[in-house]
Amino acid sequence: MEPSARAITWEAPEHHHVEKGSDWYFSLIIVIVAVVISALVFSNTLFALLMAVSGVALLVLAARKPSIIPFAVTVRGIRVNDELYPYSSLKSFHIDEEDPNGPQLLVLTDHHFMPLLVIPIPEEYIDDIESILRGRLKEELLEEPLFVKILERFGF
């Protein structure tokens, strides 16, 4: 983690990981089985198959530990892993210091499929990141979607 006048770089987990107990997995399996049985009762085999495959994928992804991702805020843009988001593709930013999982940088992009980047940031770099971004992007209040907050509440 090295702050400088031209770039601030750090590493963080790709998402906040919540350790789940066996009861969490058991509850999820019960829900998946109930949905699959309901689909079969209504003679919807394709939906039952889709839900079974989705459920297994969800169980595997929930058990996986997050990988460590390199982040950087530079004079050229914001780098997440190997992808650079130039300032020309970014609309605004907000630094949320009150998030229960720690400070995070929210950046509104012009991408249709991923319009909001949510990047965890170290507390010691908040001022440096803000000073680089202020001259390049407008600052506005941004929040994570409610659906994302609900999923985090359930441990996803």
JSON list of C-alpha atoms in Angstrom, two decimals:
[
{"chain": "A", "resi": 1, "resn": "MET", "atom": "CA", "xyz": [0.00, 0.00, 0.00]},
{"chain": "A", "resi": 2, "resn": "GLU", "atom": "CA", "xyz": [1.79, 3.09, -1.21]},
{"chain": "A", "resi": 3, "resn": "PRO", "atom": "CA", "xyz": [0.31, 6.55, -1.43]},
{"chain": "A", "resi": 4, "resn": "SER", "atom": "CA", "xyz": [1.93, 9.01, -3.83]},
{"chain": "A", "resi": 5, "resn": "ALA", "atom": "CA", "xyz": [0.97, 12.20, -5.62]},
{"chain": "A", "resi": 6, "resn": "ARG", "atom": "CA", "xyz": [0.06, 10.34, -8.81]},
{"chain": "A", "resi": 7, "resn": "ALA", "atom": "CA", "xyz": [-1.45, 7.07, -7.57]},
{"chain": "A", "resi": 8, "resn": "ILE", "atom": "CA", "xyz": [-2.74, 5.30, -4.53]},
{"chain": "A", "resi": 9, "resn": "THR", "atom": "CA", "xyz": [-2.62, 1.51, -4.59]},
{"chain": "A", "resi": 10, "resn": "TRP", "atom": "CA", "xyz": [-3.85, -1.11, -2.14]},
{"chain": "A", "resi": 11, "resn": "GLU", "atom": "CA", "xyz": [-5.21, -4.63, -1.95]},
{"chain": "A", "resi": 12, "resn": "ALA", "atom": "CA", "xyz": [-8.50, -5.79, -0.46]},
{"chain": "A", "resi": 13, "resn": "PRO", "atom": "CA", "xyz": [-10.82, -8.81, -0.59]},
{"chain": "A", "resi": 14, "resn": "GLU", "atom": "CA", "xyz": [-13.17, -8.77, -3.59]},
{"chain": "A", "resi": 15, "resn": "HIS", "atom": "CA", "xyz": [-16.16, -8.74, -1.21]},
{"chain": "A", "resi": 16, "resn": "HIS", "atom": "CA", "xyz": [-16.96, -8.83, 2.49]},
{"chain": "A", "resi": 17, "resn": "HIS", "atom": "CA", "xyz": [-16.96, -12.48, 3.52]},
{"chain": "A", "resi": 18, "resn": "VAL", "atom": "CA", "xyz": [-19.27, -13.72, 6.25]},
{"chain": "A", "resi": 19, "resn": "GLU", "atom": "CA", "xyz": [-18.30, -17.06, 7.79]},
{"chain": "A", "resi": 20, "resn": "LYS", "atom": "CA", "xyz": [-21.31, -19.35, 7.57]},
{"chain": "A", "resi": 21, "resn": "GLY", "atom": "CA", "xyz": [-22.12, -22.21, 9.88]},
{"chain": "A", "resi": 22, "resn": "SER", "atom": "CA", "xyz": [-23.55, -25.57, 8.96]},
{"chain": "A", "resi": 23, "resn": "ASP", "atom": "CA", "xyz": [-27.05, -24.38, 9.91]},
{"chain": "A", "resi": 24, "resn": "TRP", "atom": "CA", "xyz": [-26.86, -21.67, 7.21]},
{"chain": "A", "resi": 25, "resn": "TYR", "atom": "CA", "xyz": [-26.00, -24.25, 4.55]},
{"chain": "A", "resi": 26, "resn": "PHE", "atom": "CA", "xyz": [-28.67, -26.64, 5.85]},
{"chain": "A", "resi": 27, "resn": "SER", "atom": "CA", "xyz": [-31.31, -23.88, 5.65]},
{"chain": "A", "resi": 28, "resn": "LEU", "atom": "CA", "xyz": [-30.30, -23.04, 2.10]},
{"chain": "A", "resi": 29, "resn": "ILE", "atom": "CA", "xyz": [-30.48, -26.72, 1.10]},
{"chain": "A", "resi": 30, "resn": "ILE", "atom": "CA", "xyz": [-34.00, -26.96, 2.59]},
{"chain": "A", "resi": 31, "resn": "VAL", "atom": "CA", "xyz": [-35.12, -23.92, 0.56]},
{"chain": "A", "resi": 32, "resn": "ILE", "atom": "CA", "xyz": [-33.57, -25.29, -2.64]},
{"chain": "A", "resi": 33, "resn": "VAL", "atom": "CA", "xyz": [-35.17, -28.71, -2.16]},
{"chain": "A", "resi": 34, "resn": "ALA", "atom": "CA", "xyz": [-38.57, -27.12, -1.42]},
{"chain": "A", "resi": 35, "resn": "VAL", "atom": "CA", "xyz": [-38.41, -25.02, -4.60]},
{"chain": "A", "resi": 36, "resn": "VAL", "atom": "CA", "xyz": [-37.36, -28.03, -6.69]},
{"chain": "A", "resi": 37, "resn": "ILE", "atom": "CA", "xyz": [-40.17, -30.21, -5.26]},
{"chain": "A", "resi": 38, "resn": "SER", "atom": "CA", "xyz": [-42.70, -27.41, -5.84]},
{"chain": "A", "resi": 39, "resn": "ALA", "atom": "CA", "xyz": [-41.60, -27.09, -9.45]},
{"chain": "A", "resi": 40, "resn": "LEU", "atom": "CA", "xyz": [-41.91, -30.85, -9.94]},
{"chain": "A", "resi": 41, "resn": "VAL", "atom": "CA", "xyz": [-45.40, -30.88, -8.35]},
{"chain": "A", "resi": 42, "resn": "PHE", "atom": "CA", "xyz": [-46.46, -28.26, -10.90]},
{"chain": "A", "resi": 43, "resn": "SER", "atom": "CA", "xyz": [-44.89, -30.36, -13.70]},
{"chain": "A", "resi": 44, "resn": "ASN", "atom": "CA", "xyz": [-42.22, -27.78, -14.47]},
{"chain": "A", "resi": 45, "resn": "THR", "atom": "CA", "xyz": [-39.20, -30.04, -14.90]},
{"chain": "A", "resi": 46, "resn": "LEU", "atom": "CA", "xyz": [-37.05, -27.43, -16.63]},
{"chain": "A", "resi": 47, "resn": "PHE", "atom": "CA", "xyz": [-37.54, -24.93, -13.79]},
{"chain": "A", "resi": 48, "resn": "ALA", "atom": "CA", "xyz": [-36.79, -27.66, -11.22]},
{"chain": "A", "resi": 49, "resn": "LEU", "atom": "CA", "xyz": [-33.55, -28.51, -13.03]},
{"chain": "A", "resi": 50, "resn": "LEU", "atom": "CA", "xyz": [-32.61, -24.83, -13.27]},
{"chain": "A", "resi": 51, "resn": "MET", "atom": "CA", "xyz": [-33.24, -24.30, -9.56]},
{"chain": "A", "resi": 52, "resn": "ALA", "atom": "CA", "xyz": [-31.23, -27.41, -8.61]},
{"chain": "A", "resi": 53, "resn": "VAL", "atom": "CA", "xyz": [-28.24, -26.30, -10.69]},
{"chain": "A", "resi": 54, "resn": "SER", "atom": "CA", "xyz": [-28.56, -22.71, -9.39]},
{"chain": "A", "resi": 55, "resn": "GLY", "atom": "CA", "xyz": [-28.75, -23.95, -5.82]},
{"chain": "A", "resi": 56, "resn": "VAL", "atom": "CA", "xyz": [-25.60, -26.04, -6.14]},
{"chain": "A", "resi": 57, "resn": "ALA", "atom": "CA", "xyz": [-23.78, -23.08, -7.73]},
{"chain": "A", "resi": 58, "resn": "LEU", "atom": "CA", "xyz": [-24.96, -20.83, -4.90]},
{"chain": "A", "resi": 59, "resn": "LEU", "atom": "CA", "xyz": [-23.73, -23.29, -2.28]},
{"chain": "A", "resi": 60, "resn": "VAL", "atom": "CA", "xyz": [-20.30, -23.50, -3.94]},
{"chain": "A", "resi": 61, "resn": "LEU", "atom": "CA", "xyz": [-19.98, -19.71, -4.30]},
{"chain": "A", "resi": 62, "resn": "ALA", "atom": "CA", "xyz": [-21.10, -19.09, -0.72]},
{"chain": "A", "resi": 63, "resn": "ALA", "atom": "CA", "xyz": [-18.39, -21.40, 0.61]},
{"chain": "A", "resi": 64, "resn": "ARG", "atom": "CA", "xyz": [-15.62, -19.82, -1.46]},
{"chain": "A", "resi": 65, "resn": "LYS", "atom": "CA", "xyz": [-13.30, -17.36, 0.26]},
{"chain": "A", "resi": 66, "resn": "PRO", "atom": "CA", "xyz": [-12.91, -14.01, -1.53]},
{"chain": "A", "resi": 67, "resn": "SER", "atom": "CA", "xyz": [-9.71, -13.49, -3.47]},
{"chain": "A", "resi": 68, "resn": "ILE", "atom": "CA", "xyz": [-7.46, -10.49, -2.85]},
{"chain": "A", "resi": 69, "resn": "ILE", "atom": "CA", "xyz": [-7.81, -7.85, -5.58]},
{"chain": "A", "resi": 70, "resn": "PRO", "atom": "CA", "xyz": [-5.37, -4.99, -6.30]},
{"chain": "A", "resi": 71, "resn": "PHE", "atom": "CA", "xyz": [-6.99, -1.54, -6.54]},
{"chain": "A", "resi": 72, "resn": "ALA", "atom": "CA", "xyz": [-5.56, 1.81, -7.61]},
{"chain": "A", "resi": 73, "resn": "VAL", "atom": "CA", "xyz": [-6.76, 5.37, -7.97]},
{"chain": "A", "resi": 74, "resn": "THR", "atom": "CA", "xyz": [-4.48, 7.12, -10.45]},
{"chain": "A", "resi": 75, "resn": "VAL", "atom": "CA", "xyz": [-4.45, 10.28, -12.53]},
{"chain": "A", "resi": 76, "resn": "ARG", "atom": "CA", "xyz": [-5.64, 8.18, -15.50]},
{"chain": "A", "resi": 77, "resn": "GLY", "atom": "CA", "xyz": [-8.57, 6.44, -13.79]},
{"chain": "A", "resi": 78, "resn": "ILE", "atom": "CA", "xyz": [-9.54, 3.77, -11.31]},
{"chain": "A", "resi": 79, "resn": "ARG", "atom": "CA", "xyz": [-7.99, 0.34, -11.65]},
{"chain": "A", "resi": 80, "resn": "VAL", "atom": "CA", "xyz": [-9.75, -2.76, -10.33]},
{"chain": "A", "resi": 81, "resn": "ASN", "atom": "CA", "xyz": [-7.62, -5.85, -10.77]},
{"chain": "A", "resi": 82, "resn": "ASP", "atom": "CA", "xyz": [-6.45, -5.62, -14.41]},
{"chain": "A", "resi": 83, "resn": "GLU", "atom": "CA", "xyz": [-9.23, -3.35, -15.67]},
{"chain": "A", "resi": 84, "resn": "LEU", "atom": "CA", "xyz": [-8.77, 0.40, -15.91]},
{"chain": "A", "resi": 85, "resn": "TYR", "atom": "CA", "xyz": [-11.87, 2.57, -15.72]},
{"chain": "A", "resi": 86, "resn": "PRO", "atom": "CA", "xyz": [-10.78, 5.86, -17.30]},
{"chain": "A", "resi": 87, "resn": "TYR", "atom": "CA", "xyz": [-12.33, 9.02, -15.90]},
{"chain": "A", "resi": 88, "resn": "SER", "atom": "CA", "xyz": [-14.12, 9.57, -19.22]},
{"chain": "A", "resi": 89, "resn": "SER", "atom": "CA", "xyz": [-16.26, 6.46, -18.44]},
{"chain": "A", "resi": 90, "resn": "LEU", "atom": "CA", "xyz": [-16.99, 7.54, -14.85]},
{"chain": "A", "resi": 91, "resn": "LYS", "atom": "CA", "xyz": [-19.73, 9.96, -13.79]},
{"chain": "A", "resi": 92, "resn": "SER", "atom": "CA", "xyz": [-19.41, 10.58, -10.05]},
{"chain": "A", "resi": 93, "resn": "PHE", "atom": "CA", "xyz": [-18.09, 9.21, -6.78]},
{"chain": "A", "resi": 94, "resn": "HIS", "atom": "CA", "xyz": [-18.93, 9.00, -3.08]},
{"chain": "A", "resi": 95, "resn": "ILE", "atom": "CA", "xyz": [-16.81, 7.84, -0.15]},
{"chain": "A", "resi": 96, "resn": "ASP", "atom": "CA", "xyz": [-18.96, 6.06, 2.44]},
{"chain": "A", "resi": 97, "resn": "GLU", "atom": "CA", "xyz": [-17.07, 6.13, 5.73]},
{"chain": "A", "resi": 98, "resn": "GLU", "atom": "CA", "xyz": [-20.07, 4.88, 7.74]},
{"chain": "A", "resi": 99, "resn": "ASP", "atom": "CA", "xyz": [-20.48, 1.44, 6.14]},
{"chain": "A", "resi": 100, "resn": "PRO", "atom": "CA", "xyz": [-20.45, -1.34, 8.78]},
{"chain": "A", "resi": 101, "resn": "ASN", "atom": "CA", "xyz": [-17.90, -3.29, 6.70]},
{"chain": "A", "resi": 102, "resn": "GLY", "atom": "CA", "xyz": [-15.48, -0.35, 6.61]},
{"chain": "A", "resi": 103, "resn": "PRO", "atom": "CA", "xyz": [-15.00, 2.64, 4.32]},
{"chain": "A", "resi": 104, "resn": "GLN", "atom": "CA", "xyz": [-15.81, 2.14, 0.67]},
{"chain": "A", "resi": 105, "resn": "LEU", "atom": "CA", "xyz": [-15.58, 4.09, -2.55]},
{"chain": "A", "resi": 106, "resn": "LEU", "atom": "CA", "xyz": [-18.73, 4.09, -4.68]},
{"chain": "A", "resi": 107, "resn": "VAL", "atom": "CA", "xyz": [-18.23, 5.12, -8.30]},
{"chain": "A", "resi": 108, "resn": "LEU", "atom": "CA", "xyz": [-21.00, 5.60, -10.84]},
{"chain": "A", "resi": 109, "resn": "THR", "atom": "CA", "xyz": [-19.95, 4.44, -14.31]},
{"chain": "A", "resi": 110, "resn": "ASP", "atom": "CA", "xyz": [-21.56, 4.69, -17.73]},
{"chain": "A", "resi": 111, "resn": "HIS", "atom": "CA", "xyz": [-21.62, 0.88, -18.08]},
{"chain": "A", "resi": 112, "resn": "HIS", "atom": "CA", "xyz": [-25.10, -0.60, -18.39]},
{"chain": "A", "resi": 113, "resn": "PHE", "atom": "CA", "xyz": [-24.46, -3.98, -16.72]},
{"chain": "A", "resi": 114, "resn": "MET", "atom": "CA", "xyz": [-22.35, -2.73, -13.83]},
{"chain": "A", "resi": 115, "resn": "PRO", "atom": "CA", "xyz": [-23.19, 0.93, -13.26]},
{"chain": "A", "resi": 116, "resn": "LEU", "atom": "CA", "xyz": [-21.89, 1.12, -9.68]},
{"chain": "A", "resi": 117, "resn": "LEU", "atom": "CA", "xyz": [-18.42, 0.10, -8.54]},
{"chain": "A", "resi": 118, "resn": "VAL", "atom": "CA", "xyz": [-18.14, -0.56, -4.81]},
{"chain": "A", "resi": 119, "resn": "ILE", "atom": "CA", "xyz": [-14.51, -0.62, -3.73]},
{"chain": "A", "resi": 120, "resn": "PRO", "atom": "CA", "xyz": [-13.33, -1.18, -0.13]},
{"chain": "A", "resi": 121, "resn": "ILE", "atom": "CA", "xyz": [-10.71, 1.40, 0.83]},
{"chain": "A", "resi": 122, "resn": "PRO", "atom": "CA", "xyz": [-8.24, 1.61, 3.74]},
{"chain": "A", "resi": 123, "resn": "GLU", "atom": "CA", "xyz": [-9.05, 4.38, 6.23]},
{"chain": "A", "resi": 124, "resn": "GLU", "atom": "CA", "xyz": [-5.59, 5.90, 5.96]},
{"chain": "A", "resi": 125, "resn": "TYR", "atom": "CA", "xyz": [-6.06, 6.61, 2.22]},
{"chain": "A", "resi": 126, "resn": "ILE", "atom": "CA", "xyz": [-9.49, 8.26, 2.34]},
{"chain": "A", "resi": 127, "resn": "ASP", "atom": "CA", "xyz": [-8.16, 11.83, 2.11]},
{"chain": "A", "resi": 128, "resn": "ASP", "atom": "CA", "xyz": [-5.60, 10.99, -0.60]},
{"chain": "A", "resi": 129, "resn": "ILE", "atom": "CA", "xyz": [-8.19, 9.19, -2.74]},
{"chain": "A", "resi": 130, "resn": "GLU", "atom": "CA", "xyz": [-10.66, 12.04, -2.29]},
{"chain": "A", "resi": 131, "resn": "SER", "atom": "CA", "xyz": [-8.09, 14.64, -3.34]},
{"chain": "A", "resi": 132, "resn": "ILE", "atom": "CA", "xyz": [-7.30, 12.76, -6.57]},
{"chain": "A", "resi": 133, "resn": "LEU", "atom": "CA", "xyz": [-10.96, 12.17, -7.44]},
{"chain": "A", "resi": 134, "resn": "ARG", "atom": "CA", "xyz": [-12.27, 15.66, -6.58]},
{"chain": "A", "resi": 135, "resn": "GLY", "atom": "CA", "xyz": [-10.53, 17.31, -9.49]},
{"chain": "A", "resi": 136, "resn": "ARG", "atom": "CA", "xyz": [-11.69, 14.68, -11.98]},
{"chain": "A", "resi": 137, "resn": "LEU", "atom": "CA", "xyz": [-15.21, 13.58, -10.95]},
{"chain": "A", "resi": 138, "resn": "LYS", "atom": "CA", "xyz": [-18.15, 15.25, -9.30]},
{"chain": "A", "resi": 139, "resn": "GLU", "atom": "CA", "xyz": [-18.97, 14.10, -5.80]},
{"chain": "A", "resi": 140, "resn": "GLU", "atom": "CA", "xyz": [-22.58, 13.08, -5.15]},
{"chain": "A", "resi": 141, "resn": "LEU", "atom": "CA", "xyz": [-24.38, 10.90, -2.65]},
{"chain": "A", "resi": 142, "resn": "LEU", "atom": "CA", "xyz": [-24.41, 7.31, -3.96]},
{"chain": "A", "resi": 143, "resn": "GLU", "atom": "CA", "xyz": [-25.71, 4.24, -2.14]},
{"chain": "A", "resi": 144, "resn": "GLU", "atom": "CA", "xyz": [-25.56, 0.53, -2.71]},
{"chain": "A", "resi": 145, "resn": "PRO", "atom": "CA", "xyz": [-28.85, -0.88, -4.03]},
{"chain": "A", "resi": 146, "resn": "LEU", "atom": "CA", "xyz": [-31.27, -2.17, -1.39]},
{"chain": "A", "resi": 147, "resn": "PHE", "atom": "CA", "xyz": [-31.15, -5.67, -2.90]},
{"chain": "A", "resi": 148, "resn": "VAL", "atom": "CA", "xyz": [-27.37, -5.84, -2.30]},
{"chain": "A", "resi": 149, "resn": "LYS", "atom": "CA", "xyz": [-27.82, -4.76, 1.33]},
{"chain": "A", "resi": 150, "resn": "ILE", "atom": "CA", "xyz": [-30.49, -7.44, 1.83]},
{"chain": "A", "resi": 151, "resn": "LEU", "atom": "CA", "xyz": [-28.24, -10.13, 0.35]},
{"chain": "A", "resi": 152, "resn": "GLU", "atom": "CA", "xyz": [-25.37, -9.04, 2.61]},
{"chain": "A", "resi": 153, "resn": "ARG", "atom": "CA", "xyz": [-27.72, -9.25, 5.59]},
{"chain": "A", "resi": 154, "resn": "PHE", "atom": "CA", "xyz": [-28.43, -12.92, 4.71]},
{"chain": "A", "resi": 155, "resn": "GLY", "atom": "CA", "xyz": [-24.70, -13.64, 4.45]},
{"chain": "A", "resi": 156, "resn": "PHE", "atom": "CA", "xyz": [-24.20, -13.65, 0.68]}
]
